[in-house]
Coordinates of N, CA and C in Angstrom, one line a residue:
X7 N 122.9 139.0 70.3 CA 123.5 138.0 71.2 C 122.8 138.1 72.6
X8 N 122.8 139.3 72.7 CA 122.0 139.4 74.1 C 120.4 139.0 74.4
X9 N 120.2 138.8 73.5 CA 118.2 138.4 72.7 C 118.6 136.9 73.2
X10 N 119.5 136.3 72.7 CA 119.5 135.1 72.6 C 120.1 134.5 74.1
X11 N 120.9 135.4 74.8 CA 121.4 135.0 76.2 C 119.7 134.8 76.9
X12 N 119.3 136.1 77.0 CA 118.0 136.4 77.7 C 117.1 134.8 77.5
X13 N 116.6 134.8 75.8 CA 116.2 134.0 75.8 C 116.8 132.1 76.5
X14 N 117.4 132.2 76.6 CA 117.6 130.9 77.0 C 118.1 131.1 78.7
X15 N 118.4 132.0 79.0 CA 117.9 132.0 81.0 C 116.5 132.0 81.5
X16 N 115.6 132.5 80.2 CA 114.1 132.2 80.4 C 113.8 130.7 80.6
X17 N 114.5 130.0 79.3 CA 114.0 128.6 79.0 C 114.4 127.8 80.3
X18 N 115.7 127.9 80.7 CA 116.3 127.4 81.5 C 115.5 127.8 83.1
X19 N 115.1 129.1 83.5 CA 113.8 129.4 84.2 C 113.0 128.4 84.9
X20 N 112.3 128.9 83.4 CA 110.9 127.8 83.3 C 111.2 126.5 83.4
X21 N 112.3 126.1 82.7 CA 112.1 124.4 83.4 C 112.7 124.2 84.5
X22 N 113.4 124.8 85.2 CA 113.5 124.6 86.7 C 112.3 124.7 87.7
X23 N 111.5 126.0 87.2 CA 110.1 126.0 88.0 C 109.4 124.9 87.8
X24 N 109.4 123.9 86.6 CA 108.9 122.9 85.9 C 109.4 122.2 86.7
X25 N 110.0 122.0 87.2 CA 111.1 120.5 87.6 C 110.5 120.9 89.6
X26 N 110.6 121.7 90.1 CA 110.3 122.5 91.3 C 108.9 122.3 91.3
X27 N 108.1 122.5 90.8 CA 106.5 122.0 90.8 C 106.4 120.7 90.8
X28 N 106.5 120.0 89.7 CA 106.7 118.7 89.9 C 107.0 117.8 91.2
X29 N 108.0 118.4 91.3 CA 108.7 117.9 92.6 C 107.7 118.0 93.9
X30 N 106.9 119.5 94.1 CA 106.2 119.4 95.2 C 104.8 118.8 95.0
X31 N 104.2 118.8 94.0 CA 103.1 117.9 93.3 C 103.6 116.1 93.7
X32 N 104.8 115.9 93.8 CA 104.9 114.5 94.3 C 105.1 114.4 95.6
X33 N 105.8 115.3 96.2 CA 105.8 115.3 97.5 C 104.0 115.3 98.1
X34 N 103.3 116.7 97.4 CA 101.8 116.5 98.2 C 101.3 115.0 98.2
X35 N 101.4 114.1 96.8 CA 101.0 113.0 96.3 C 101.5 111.8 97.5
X36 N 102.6 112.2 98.3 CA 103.4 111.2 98.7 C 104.3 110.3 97.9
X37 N 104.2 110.9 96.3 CA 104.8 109.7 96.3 C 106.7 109.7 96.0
X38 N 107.1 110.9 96.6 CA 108.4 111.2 97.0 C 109.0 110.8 98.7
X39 N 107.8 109.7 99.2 CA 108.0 109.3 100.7 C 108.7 107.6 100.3
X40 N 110.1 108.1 100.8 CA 110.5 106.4 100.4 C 109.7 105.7 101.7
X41 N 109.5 104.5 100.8 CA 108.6 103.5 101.5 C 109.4 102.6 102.2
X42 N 108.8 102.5 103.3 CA 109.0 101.4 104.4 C 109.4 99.6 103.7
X43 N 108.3 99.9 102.5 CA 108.5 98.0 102.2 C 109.9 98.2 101.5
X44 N 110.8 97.4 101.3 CA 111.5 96.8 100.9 C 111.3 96.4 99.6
X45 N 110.2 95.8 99.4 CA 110.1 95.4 97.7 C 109.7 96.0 96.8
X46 N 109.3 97.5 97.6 CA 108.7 98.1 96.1 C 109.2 98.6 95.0
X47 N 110.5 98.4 95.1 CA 111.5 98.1 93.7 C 111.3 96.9 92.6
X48 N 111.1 95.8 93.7 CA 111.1 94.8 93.1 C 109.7 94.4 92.7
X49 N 108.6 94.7 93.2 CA 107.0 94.4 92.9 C 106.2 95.6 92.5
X50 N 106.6 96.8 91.8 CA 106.2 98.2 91.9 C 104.8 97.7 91.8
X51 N 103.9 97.4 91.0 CA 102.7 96.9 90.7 C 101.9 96.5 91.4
X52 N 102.3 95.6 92.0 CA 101.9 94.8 93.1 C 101.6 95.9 94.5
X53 N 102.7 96.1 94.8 CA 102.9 97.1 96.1 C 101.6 98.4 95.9
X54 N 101.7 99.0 94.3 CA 100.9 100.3 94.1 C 99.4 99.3 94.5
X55 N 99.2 98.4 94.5 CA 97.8 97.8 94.5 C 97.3 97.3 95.4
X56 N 98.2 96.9 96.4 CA 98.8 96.8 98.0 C 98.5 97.7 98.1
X57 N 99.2 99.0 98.3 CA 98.4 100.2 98.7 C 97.1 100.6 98.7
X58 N 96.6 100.7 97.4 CA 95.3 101.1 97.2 C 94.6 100.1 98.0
X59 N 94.5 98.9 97.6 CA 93.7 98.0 98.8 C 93.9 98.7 100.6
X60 N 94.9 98.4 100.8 CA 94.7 99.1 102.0 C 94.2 100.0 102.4
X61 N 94.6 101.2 101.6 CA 94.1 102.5 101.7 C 92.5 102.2 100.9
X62 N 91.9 101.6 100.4 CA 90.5 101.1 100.3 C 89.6 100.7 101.6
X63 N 90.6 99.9 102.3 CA 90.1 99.4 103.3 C 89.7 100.6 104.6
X64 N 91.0 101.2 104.6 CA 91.0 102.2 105.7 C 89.6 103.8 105.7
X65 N 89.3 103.4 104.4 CA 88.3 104.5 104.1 C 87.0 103.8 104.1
X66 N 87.1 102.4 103.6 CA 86.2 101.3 103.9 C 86.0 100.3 104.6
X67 N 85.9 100.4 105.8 CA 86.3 98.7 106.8 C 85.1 98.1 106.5
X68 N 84.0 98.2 105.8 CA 83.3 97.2 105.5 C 83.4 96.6 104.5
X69 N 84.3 96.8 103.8 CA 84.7 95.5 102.5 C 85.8 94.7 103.4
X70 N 85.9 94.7 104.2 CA 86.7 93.5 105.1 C 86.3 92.4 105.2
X71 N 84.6 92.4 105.6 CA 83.8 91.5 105.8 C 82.9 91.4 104.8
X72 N 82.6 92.3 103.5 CA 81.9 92.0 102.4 C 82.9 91.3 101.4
X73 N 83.6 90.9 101.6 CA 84.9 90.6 100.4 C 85.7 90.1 101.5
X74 N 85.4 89.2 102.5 CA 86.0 88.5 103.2 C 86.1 87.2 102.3
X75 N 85.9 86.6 101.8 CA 86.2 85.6 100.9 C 87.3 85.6 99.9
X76 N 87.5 86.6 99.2 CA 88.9 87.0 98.7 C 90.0 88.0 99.4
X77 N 89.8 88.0 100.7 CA 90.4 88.9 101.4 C 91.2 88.3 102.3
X78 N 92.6 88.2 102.4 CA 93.3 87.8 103.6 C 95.1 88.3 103.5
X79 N 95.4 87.7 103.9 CA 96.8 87.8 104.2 C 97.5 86.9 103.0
X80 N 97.4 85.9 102.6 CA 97.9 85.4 101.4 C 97.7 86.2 100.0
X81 N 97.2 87.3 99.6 CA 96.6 87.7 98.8 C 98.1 88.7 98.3
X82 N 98.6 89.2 99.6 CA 99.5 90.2 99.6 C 100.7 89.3 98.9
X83 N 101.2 90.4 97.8 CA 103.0 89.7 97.4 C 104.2 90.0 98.9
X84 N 104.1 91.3 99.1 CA 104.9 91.9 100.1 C 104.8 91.4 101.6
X85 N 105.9 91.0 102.3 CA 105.7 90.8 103.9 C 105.3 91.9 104.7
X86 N 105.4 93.3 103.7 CA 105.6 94.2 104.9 C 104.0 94.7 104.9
X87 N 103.1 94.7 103.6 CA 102.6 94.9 103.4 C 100.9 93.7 103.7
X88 N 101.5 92.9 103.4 CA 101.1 91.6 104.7 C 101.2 91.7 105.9
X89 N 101.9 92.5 106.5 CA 102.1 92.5 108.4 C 100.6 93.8 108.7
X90 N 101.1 94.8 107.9 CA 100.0 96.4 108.0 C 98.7 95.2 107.1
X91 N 98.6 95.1 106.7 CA 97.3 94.2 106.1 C 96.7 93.4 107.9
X92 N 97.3 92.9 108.4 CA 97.0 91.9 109.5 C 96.5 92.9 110.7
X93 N 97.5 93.8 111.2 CA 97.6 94.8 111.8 C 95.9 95.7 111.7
X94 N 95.7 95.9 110.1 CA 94.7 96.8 109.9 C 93.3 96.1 109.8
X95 N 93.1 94.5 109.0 CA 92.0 93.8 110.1 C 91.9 93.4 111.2
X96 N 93.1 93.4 112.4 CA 92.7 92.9 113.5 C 91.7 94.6 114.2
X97 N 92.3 95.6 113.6 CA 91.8 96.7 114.6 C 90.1 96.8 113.9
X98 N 89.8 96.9 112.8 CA 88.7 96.8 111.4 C 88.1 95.8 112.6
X99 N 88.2 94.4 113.0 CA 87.5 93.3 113.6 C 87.3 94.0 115.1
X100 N 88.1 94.5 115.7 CA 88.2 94.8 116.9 C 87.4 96.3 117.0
X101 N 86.7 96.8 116.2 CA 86.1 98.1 116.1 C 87.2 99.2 116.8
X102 N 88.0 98.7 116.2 CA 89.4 100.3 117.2 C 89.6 101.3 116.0
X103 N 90.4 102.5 116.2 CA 90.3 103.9 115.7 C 91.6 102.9 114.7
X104 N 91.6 104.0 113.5 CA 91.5 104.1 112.2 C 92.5 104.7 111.7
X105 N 92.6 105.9 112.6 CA 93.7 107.4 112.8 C 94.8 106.6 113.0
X106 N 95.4 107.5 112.2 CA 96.7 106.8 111.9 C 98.0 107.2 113.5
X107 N 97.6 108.1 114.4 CA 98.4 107.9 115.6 C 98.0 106.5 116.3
X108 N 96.9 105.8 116.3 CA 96.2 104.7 117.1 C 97.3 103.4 116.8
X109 N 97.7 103.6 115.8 CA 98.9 102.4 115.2 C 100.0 102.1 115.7
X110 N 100.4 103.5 116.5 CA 101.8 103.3 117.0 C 102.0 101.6 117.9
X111 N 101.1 101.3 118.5 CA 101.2 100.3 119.5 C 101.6 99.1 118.5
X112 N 101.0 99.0 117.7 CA 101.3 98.2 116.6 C 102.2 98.3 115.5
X113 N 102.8 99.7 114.7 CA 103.5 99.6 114.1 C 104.5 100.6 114.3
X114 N 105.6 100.5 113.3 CA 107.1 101.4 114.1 C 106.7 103.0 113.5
X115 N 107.2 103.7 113.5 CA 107.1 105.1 113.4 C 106.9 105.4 112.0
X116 N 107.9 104.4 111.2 CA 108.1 105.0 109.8 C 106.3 104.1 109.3
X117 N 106.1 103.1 110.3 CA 104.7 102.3 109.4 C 103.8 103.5 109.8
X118 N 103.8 103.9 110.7 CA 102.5 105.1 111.4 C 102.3 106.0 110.1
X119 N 103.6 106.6 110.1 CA 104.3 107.7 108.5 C 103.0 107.1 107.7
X120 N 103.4 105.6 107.1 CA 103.1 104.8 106.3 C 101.1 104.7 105.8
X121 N 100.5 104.7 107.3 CA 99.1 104.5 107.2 C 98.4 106.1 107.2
X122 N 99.4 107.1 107.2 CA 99.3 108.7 107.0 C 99.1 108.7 105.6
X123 N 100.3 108.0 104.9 CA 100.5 108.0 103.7 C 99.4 107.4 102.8
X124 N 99.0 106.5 103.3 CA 97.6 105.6 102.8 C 96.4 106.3 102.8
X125 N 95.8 107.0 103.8 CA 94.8 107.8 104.4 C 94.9 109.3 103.4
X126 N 95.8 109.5 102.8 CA 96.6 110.5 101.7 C 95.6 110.1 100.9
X127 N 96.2 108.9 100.4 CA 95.9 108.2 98.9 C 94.7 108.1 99.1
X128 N 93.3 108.0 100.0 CA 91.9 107.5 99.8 C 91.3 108.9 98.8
X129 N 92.4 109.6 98.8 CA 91.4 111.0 98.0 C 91.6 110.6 96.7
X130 N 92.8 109.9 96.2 CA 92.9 109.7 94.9 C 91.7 108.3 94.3
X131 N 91.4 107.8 95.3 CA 90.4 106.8 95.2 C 89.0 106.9 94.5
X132 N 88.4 106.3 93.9 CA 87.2 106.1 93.2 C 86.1 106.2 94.6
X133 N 87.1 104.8 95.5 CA 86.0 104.5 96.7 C 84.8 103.3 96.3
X134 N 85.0 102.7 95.1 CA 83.3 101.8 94.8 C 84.2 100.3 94.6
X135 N 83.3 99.5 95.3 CA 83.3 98.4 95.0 C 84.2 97.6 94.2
X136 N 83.9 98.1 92.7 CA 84.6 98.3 91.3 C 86.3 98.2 91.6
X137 N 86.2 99.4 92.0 CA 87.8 99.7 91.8 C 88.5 98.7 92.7
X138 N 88.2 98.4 94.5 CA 88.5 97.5 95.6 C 88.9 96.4 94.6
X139 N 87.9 95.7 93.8 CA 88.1 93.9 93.6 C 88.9 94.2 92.0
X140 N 89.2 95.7 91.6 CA 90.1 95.2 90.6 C 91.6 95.2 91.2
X141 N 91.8 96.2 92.2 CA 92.7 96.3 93.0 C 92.9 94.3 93.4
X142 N 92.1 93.7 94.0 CA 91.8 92.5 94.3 C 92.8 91.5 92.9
X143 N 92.2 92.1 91.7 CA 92.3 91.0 90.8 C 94.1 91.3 90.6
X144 N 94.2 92.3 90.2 CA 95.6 92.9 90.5 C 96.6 92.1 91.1
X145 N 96.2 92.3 91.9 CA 97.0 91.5 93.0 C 97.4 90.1 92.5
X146 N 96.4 89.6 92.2 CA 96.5 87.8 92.0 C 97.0 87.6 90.9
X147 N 97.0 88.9 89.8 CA 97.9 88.6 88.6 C 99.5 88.8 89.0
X148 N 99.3 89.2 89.8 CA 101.0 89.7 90.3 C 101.1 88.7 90.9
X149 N 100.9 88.0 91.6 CA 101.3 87.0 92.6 C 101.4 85.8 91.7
X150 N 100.3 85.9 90.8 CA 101.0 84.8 90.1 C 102.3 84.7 89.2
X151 N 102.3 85.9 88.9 CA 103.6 85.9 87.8 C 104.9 86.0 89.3
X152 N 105.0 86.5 90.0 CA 105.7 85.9 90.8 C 106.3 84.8 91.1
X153 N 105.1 83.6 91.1 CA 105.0 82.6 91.7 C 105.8 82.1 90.3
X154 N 105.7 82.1 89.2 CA 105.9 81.3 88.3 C 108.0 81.9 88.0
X155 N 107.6 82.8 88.3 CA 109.2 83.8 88.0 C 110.2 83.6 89.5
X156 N 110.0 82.8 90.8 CA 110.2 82.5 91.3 C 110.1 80.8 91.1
X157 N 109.9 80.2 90.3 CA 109.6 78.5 90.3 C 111.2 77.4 90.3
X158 N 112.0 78.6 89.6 CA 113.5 77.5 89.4 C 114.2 77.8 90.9
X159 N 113.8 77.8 91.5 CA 114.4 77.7 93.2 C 113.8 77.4 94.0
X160 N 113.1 76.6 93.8 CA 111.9 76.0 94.5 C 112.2 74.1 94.9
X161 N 111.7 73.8 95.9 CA 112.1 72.4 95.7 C 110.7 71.5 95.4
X162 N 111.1 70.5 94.9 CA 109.8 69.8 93.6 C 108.3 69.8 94.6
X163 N 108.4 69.9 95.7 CA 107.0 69.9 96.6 C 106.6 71.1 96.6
X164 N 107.2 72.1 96.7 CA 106.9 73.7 96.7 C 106.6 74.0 95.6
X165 N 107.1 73.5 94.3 CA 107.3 73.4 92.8 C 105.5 73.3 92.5
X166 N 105.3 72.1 92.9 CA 104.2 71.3 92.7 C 102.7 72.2 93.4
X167 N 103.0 72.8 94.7 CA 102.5 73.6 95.2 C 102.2 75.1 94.7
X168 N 103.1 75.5 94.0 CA 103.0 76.6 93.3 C 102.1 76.7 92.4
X169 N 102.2 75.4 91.5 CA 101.4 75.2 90.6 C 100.0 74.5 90.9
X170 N 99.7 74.4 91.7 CA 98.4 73.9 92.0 C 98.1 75.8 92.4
X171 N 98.6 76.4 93.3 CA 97.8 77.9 93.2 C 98.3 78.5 92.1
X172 N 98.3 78.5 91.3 CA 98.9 79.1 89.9 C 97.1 78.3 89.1
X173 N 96.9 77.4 89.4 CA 95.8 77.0 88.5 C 94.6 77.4 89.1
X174 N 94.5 77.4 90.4 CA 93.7 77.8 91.5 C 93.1 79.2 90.9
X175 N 94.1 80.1 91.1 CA 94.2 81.1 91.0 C 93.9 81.6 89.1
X176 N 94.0 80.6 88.0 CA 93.8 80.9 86.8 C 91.7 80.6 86.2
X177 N 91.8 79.3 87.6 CA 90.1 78.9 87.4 C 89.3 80.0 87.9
X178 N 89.5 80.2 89.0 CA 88.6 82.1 89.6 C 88.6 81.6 90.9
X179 N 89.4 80.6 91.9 CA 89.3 80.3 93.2 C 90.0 81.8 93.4
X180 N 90.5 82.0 94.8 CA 91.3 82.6 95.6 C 92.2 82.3 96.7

């Protein structure tokens, strides 16, 4: 009996140490930092690709202007993620610092947190081209299934508008 107590305060142990690593493994990752957007419950996908673009950009400011043709502010599902998108090419255009304290002027405390958090993530990045415009393509698959999963509340001009970027967006425009 005592063989078998022992044994199972081991087991029990080990997966607490299990569960305790884990835990700080997502904390180093960030990805135990509740996020500032609001939707990333509701667009997980979208949002993780939102990020990586961003955090693409911040490691890259010259795919701003190499991939300025599929690059803007409509591209984004998220508002919040659209605002730090705007925010991060006006400073990218404006040749200003990158460092994530330089933001405060522009974003609230938890968004500064936020472009810490992104500047995180460029390690987990490839960094090439490649990865940026699938990040890119990403996006526009999400926005369209959005767009289509959002359509029964729409009024018939918005309706009609949806689906013209819905086909836009199916031919290879942007």
């Amino acid at each position: 009996i005592e063989a078998q107590v022992s044994k199972i305060v081991r087991n029990s142990r080990k997966k607490e140490d299990r569960a305790v690593f884990g835990q700080a493994i997502r904390h180093l990752k960030g990805e135990d930092m509740p996020s500032p957007n609001p939707d990333k419950k509701r667009f997980p996908r979208a949002v993780k690709a939102e990020e990586y673009l961003l955090a693409s950009l911040l490691a890259n400011p010259a795919y701003l202007r190499k991939f300025s043709s599929r690059l803007g502010e409509d591209i984004f599902l998220t508002d919040y993620n659209k605002r730090v998108f705007s925010v991060l090419k006006n400073r990218i255009e404006n040749n200003l610092s990158l460092m994530p304290s330089s933001f405060a002027d522009d974003l609230s405390e938890e968004g500064v947190a936020y472009i810490s958090m992104l500047l995180a993530l460029t390690s987990q990045l490839g960094g090439t081209e490649r990865a940026f415009t699938d990040f890119l393509t990403i996006l526009a698959q999400e926005k369209k299934k959005a767009l289509r999963a959002d359509g029964g509340a729409l009024s018939d001009a918005d309706f009609l508008a949806r689906i013209a970027e819905c086909k836009k967006t199916d031919s290879g425009g942007s």
